[in-house]
PDB file of C-alpha atoms in Angstrom:
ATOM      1  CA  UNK A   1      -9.067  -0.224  -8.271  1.00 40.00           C
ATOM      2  CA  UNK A   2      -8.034  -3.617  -6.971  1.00 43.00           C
ATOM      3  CA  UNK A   3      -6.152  -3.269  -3.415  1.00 42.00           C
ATOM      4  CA  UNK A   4      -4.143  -6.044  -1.944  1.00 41.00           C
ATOM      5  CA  UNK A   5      -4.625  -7.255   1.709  1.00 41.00           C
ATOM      6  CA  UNK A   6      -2.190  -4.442   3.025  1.00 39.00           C
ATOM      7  CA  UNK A   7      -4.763  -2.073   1.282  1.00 41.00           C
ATOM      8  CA  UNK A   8      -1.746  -1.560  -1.458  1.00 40.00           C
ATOM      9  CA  UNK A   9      -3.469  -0.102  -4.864  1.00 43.00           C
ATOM     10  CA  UNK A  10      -3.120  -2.248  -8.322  1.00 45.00           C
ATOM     11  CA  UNK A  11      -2.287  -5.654  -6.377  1.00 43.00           C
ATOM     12  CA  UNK A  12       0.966  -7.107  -4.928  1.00 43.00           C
ATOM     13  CA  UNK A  13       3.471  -4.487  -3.646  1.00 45.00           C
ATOM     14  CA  UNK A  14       6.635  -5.682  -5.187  1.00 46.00           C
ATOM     15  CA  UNK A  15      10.045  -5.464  -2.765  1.00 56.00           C
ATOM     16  CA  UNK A  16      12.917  -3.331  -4.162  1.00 64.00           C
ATOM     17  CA  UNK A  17      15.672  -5.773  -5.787  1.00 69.00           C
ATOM     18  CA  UNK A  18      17.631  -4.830  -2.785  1.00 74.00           C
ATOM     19  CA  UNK A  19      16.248  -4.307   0.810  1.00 75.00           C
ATOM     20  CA  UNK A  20      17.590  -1.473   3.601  1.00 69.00           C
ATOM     21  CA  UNK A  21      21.113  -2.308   4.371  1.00 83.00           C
ATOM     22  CA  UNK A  22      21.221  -5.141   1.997  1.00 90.00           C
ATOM     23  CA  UNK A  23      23.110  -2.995  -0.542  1.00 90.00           C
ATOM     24  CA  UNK A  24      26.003  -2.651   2.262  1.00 93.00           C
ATOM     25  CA  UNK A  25      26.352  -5.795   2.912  1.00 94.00           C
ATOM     26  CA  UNK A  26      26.372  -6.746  -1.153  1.00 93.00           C
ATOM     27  CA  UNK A  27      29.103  -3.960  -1.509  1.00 95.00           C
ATOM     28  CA  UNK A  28      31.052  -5.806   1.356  1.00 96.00           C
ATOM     29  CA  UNK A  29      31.146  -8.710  -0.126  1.00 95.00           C
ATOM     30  CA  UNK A  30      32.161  -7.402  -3.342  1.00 95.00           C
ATOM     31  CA  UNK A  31      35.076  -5.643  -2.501  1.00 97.00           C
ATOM     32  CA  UNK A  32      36.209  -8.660  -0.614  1.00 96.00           C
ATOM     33  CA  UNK A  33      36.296 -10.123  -3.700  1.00 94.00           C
ATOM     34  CA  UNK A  34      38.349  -8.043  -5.451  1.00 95.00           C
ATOM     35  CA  UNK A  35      38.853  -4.647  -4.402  1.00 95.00           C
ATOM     36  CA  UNK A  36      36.713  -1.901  -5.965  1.00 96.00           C
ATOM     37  CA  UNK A  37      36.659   1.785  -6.696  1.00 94.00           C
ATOM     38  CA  UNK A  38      32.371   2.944  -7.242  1.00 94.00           C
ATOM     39  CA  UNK A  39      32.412   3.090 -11.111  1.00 94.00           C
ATOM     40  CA  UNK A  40      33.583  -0.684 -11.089  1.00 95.00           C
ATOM     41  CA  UNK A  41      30.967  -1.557  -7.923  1.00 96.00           C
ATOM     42  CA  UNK A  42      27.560   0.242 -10.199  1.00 94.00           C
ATOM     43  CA  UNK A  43      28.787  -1.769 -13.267  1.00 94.00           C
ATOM     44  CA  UNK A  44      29.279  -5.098 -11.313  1.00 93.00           C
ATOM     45  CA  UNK A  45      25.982  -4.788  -9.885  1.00 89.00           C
ATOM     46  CA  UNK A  46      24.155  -3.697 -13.149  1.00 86.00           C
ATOM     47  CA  UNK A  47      25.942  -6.944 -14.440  1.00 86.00           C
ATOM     48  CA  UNK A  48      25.127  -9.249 -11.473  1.00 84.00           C
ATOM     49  CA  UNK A  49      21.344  -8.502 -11.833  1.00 80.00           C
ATOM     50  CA  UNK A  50      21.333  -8.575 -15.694  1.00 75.00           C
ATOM     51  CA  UNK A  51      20.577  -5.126 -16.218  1.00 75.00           C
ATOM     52  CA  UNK A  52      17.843  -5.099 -13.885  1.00 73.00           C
ATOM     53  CA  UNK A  53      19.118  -2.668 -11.144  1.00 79.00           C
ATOM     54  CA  UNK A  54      21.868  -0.015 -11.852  1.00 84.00           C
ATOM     55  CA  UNK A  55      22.923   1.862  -8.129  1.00 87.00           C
ATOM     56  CA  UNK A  56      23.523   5.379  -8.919  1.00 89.00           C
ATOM     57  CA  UNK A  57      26.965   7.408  -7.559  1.00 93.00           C
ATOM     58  CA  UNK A  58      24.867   8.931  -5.026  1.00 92.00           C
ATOM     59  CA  UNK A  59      23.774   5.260  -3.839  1.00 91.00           C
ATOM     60  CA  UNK A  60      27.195   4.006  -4.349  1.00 93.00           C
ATOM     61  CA  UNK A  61      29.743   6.852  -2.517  1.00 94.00           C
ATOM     62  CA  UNK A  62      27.373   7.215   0.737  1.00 94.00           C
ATOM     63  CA  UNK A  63      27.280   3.527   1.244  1.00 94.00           C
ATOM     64  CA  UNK A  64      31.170   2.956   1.044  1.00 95.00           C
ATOM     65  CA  UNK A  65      31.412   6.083   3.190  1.00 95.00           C
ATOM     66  CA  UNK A  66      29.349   4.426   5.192  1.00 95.00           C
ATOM     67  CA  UNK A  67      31.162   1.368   5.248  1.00 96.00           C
ATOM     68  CA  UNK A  68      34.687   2.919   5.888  1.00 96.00           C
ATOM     69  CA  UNK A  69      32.880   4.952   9.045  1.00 97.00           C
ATOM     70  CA  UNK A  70      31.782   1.909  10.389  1.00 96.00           C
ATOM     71  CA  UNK A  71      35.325   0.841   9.924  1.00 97.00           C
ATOM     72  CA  UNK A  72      34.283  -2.469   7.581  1.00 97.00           C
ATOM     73  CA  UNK A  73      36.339  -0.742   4.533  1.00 97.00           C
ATOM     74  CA  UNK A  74      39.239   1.150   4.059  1.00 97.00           C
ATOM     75  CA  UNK A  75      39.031   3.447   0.947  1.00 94.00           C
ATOM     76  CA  UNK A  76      42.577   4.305  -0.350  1.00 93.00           C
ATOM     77  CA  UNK A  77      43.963   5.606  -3.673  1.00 91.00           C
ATOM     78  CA  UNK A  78      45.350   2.831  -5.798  1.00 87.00           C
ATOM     79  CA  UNK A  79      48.771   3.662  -8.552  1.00 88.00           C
ATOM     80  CA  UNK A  80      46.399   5.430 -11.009  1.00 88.00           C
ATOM     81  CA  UNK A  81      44.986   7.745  -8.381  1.00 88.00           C
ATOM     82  CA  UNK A  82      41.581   6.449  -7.937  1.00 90.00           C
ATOM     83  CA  UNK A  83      40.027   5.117  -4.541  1.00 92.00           C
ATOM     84  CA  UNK A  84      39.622   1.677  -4.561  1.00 95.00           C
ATOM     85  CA  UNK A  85      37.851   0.164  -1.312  1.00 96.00           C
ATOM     86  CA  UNK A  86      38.610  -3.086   0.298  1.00 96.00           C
ATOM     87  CA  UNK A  87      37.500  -4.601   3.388  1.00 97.00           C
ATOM     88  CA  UNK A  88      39.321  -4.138   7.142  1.00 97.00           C
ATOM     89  CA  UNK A  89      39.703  -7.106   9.191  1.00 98.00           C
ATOM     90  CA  UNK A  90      36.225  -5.911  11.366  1.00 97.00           C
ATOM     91  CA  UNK A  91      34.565  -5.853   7.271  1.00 97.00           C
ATOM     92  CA  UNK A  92      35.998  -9.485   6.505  1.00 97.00           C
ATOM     93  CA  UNK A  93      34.571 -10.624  10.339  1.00 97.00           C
ATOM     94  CA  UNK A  94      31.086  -8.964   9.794  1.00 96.00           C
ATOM     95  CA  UNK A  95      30.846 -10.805   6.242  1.00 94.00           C
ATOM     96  CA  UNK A  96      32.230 -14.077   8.202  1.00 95.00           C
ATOM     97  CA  UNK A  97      29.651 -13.582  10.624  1.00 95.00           C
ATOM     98  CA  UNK A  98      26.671 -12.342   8.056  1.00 93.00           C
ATOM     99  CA  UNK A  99      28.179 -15.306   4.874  1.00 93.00           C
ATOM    100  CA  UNK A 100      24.870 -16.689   4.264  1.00 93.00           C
ATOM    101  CA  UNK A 101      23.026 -13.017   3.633  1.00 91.00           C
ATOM    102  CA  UNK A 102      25.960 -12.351   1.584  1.00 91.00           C
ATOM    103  CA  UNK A 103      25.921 -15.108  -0.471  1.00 89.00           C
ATOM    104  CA  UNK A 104      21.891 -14.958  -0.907  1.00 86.00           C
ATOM    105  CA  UNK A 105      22.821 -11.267  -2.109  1.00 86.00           C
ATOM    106  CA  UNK A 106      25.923 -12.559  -4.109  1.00 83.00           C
ATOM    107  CA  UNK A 107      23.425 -14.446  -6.545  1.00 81.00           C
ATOM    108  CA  UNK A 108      19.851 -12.904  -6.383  1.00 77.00           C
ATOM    109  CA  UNK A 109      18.397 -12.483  -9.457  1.00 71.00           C
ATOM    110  CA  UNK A 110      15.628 -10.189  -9.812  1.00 64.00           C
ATOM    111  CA  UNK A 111      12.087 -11.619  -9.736  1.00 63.00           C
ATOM    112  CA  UNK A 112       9.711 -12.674 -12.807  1.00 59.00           C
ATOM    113  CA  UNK A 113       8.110  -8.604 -12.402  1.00 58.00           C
ATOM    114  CA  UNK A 114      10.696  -7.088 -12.284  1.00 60.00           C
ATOM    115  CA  UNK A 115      11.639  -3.947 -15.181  1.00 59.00           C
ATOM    116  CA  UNK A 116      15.046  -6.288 -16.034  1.00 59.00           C
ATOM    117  CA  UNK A 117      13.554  -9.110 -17.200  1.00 61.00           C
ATOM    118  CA  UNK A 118      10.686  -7.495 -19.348  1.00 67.00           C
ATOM    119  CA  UNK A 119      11.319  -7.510 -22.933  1.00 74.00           C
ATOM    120  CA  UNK A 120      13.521  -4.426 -24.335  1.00 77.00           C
ATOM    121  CA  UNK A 121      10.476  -3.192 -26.244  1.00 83.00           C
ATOM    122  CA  UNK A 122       7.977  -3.037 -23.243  1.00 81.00           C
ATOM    123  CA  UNK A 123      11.173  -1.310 -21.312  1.00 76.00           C
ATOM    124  CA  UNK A 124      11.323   1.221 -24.417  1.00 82.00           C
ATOM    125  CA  UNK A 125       8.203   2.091 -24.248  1.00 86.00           C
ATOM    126  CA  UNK A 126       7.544   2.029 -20.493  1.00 83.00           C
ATOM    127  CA  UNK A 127      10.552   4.735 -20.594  1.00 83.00           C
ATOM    128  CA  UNK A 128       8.618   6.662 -23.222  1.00 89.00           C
ATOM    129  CA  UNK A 129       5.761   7.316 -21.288  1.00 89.00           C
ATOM    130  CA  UNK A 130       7.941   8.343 -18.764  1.00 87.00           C
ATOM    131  CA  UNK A 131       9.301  10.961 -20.930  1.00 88.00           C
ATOM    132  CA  UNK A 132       6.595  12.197 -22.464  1.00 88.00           C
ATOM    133  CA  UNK A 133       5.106  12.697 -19.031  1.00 88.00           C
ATOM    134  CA  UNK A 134       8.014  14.622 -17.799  1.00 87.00           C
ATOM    135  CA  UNK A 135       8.080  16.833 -21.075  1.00 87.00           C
ATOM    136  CA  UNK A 136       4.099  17.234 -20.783  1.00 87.00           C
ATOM    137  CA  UNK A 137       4.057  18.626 -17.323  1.00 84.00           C
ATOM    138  CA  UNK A 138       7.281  20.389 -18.213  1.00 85.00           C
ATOM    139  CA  UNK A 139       5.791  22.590 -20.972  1.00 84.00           C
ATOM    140  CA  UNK A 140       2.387  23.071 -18.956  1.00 77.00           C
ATOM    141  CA  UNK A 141       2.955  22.937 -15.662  1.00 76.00           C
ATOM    142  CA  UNK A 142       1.814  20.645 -12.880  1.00 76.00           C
ATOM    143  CA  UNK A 143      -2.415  22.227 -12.401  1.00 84.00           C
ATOM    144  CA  UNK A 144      -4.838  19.855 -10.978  1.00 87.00           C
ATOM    145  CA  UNK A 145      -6.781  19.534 -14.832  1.00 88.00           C
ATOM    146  CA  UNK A 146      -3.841  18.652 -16.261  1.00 87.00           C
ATOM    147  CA  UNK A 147      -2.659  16.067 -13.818  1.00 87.00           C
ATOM    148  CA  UNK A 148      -6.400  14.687 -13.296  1.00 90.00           C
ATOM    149  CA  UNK A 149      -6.316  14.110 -17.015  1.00 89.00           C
ATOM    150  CA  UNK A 150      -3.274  12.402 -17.224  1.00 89.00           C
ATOM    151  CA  UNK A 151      -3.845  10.416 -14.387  1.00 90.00           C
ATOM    152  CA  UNK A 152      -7.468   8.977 -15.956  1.00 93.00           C
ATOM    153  CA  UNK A 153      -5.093   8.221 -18.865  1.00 91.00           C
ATOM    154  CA  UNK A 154      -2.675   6.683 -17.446  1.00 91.00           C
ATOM    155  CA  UNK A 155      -5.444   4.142 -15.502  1.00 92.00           C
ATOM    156  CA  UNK A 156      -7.697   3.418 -18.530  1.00 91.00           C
ATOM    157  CA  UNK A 157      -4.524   2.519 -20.161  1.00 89.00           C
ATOM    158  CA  UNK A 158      -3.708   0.366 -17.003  1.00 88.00           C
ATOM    159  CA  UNK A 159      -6.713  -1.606 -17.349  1.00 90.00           C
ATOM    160  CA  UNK A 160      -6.884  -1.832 -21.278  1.00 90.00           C
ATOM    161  CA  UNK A 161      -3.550  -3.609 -20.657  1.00 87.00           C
ATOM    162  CA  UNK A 162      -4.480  -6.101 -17.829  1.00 85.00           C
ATOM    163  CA  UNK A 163      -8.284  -6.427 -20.152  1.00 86.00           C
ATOM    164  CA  UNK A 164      -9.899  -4.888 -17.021  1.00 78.00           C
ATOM    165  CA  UNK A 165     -12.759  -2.988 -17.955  1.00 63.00           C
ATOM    166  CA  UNK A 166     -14.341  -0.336 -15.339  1.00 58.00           C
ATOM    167  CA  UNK A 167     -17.304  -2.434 -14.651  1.00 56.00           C
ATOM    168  CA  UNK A 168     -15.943  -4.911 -13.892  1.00 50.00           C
ATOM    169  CA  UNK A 169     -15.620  -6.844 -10.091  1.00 52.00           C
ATOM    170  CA  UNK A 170     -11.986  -7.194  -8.849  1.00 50.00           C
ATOM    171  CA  UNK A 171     -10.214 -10.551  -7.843  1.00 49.00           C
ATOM    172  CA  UNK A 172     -10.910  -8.887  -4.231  1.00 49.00           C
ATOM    173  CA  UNK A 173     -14.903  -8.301  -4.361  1.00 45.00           C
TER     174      UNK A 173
END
């Protein structure tokens, strides 16, 4: 199998939409925007990267906890009982201090590879496999046949669809 120059199997290693930290920062400046209780924050981000990226509630609530422990957000019930966060004066000076990060993060896009900007019917059926994966080892259990068999599947299908073929040299030899 092809390995890129940081010995990284099938190629390029893509980067996560969304680096370490980056998300906290994005939240930041989001809430300084308007402020924000989670449900609103996953759908604006979902929306902001067209789909491509949807933070789940256990991405979402540690990140504003951590936020309001840092003491960049204060997260307070709004009239309708939910918690709506919105930057302190020390959140509004960090995203001062850190504007052109936030601003980068503010309008990313996801790149050409990424899962967003395939088309639906390649995400359909990527998500099939998925799931017929999960129901497979599910029903039989996770032996070493079983997995060695799906795995040699799974990489002859890999190559049929980039029109490798196993004799082939890689772009590396």
């Amino acid at each position: 199998m092809r390995q890129d120059k940081d010995g990284h199997r099938g190629g390029r290693r893509h980067k996560r939409l969304f680096e370490y930290g980056e998300l906290r920062l994005l939240i930041l400046s989001m809430i300084a925007e308007q402020p924000r209780h989670g449900y609103e924050l996953i759908k604006a981000i979902e929306e902001r990267s067209g789909g491509a990226y949807t933070p789940s509630p256990g991405v979402i609530y540690p990140t504003l906890s951590w936020l309001e422990d840092m003491g960049y957000a204060r997260v307070e019930p709004d009239e309708s009982g939910r918690k709506r966060a919105r930057p302190t004066p020390e959140g509004s000076a960090f995203l001062q201090a850190n504007r052109a990060a936030a601003d980068d993060l503010l309008t990313r896009k996801p790149p050409a590879w990424h899962r967003g900007n395939a088309p639906k019917e390649i995400v359909a059926a990527m998500d099939e496999i998925k799931l017929a994966l999960r129901r497979r080892m599910a029903a039989e259990g996770a032996d070493d046949t079983l997995i060695a068999t799906l795995a040699a599947q799974l990489r002859d299908t890999a190559r049929d669809i980039a029109g490798d073929t196993p004799d082939a040299p890689s772009e590396d030899s």
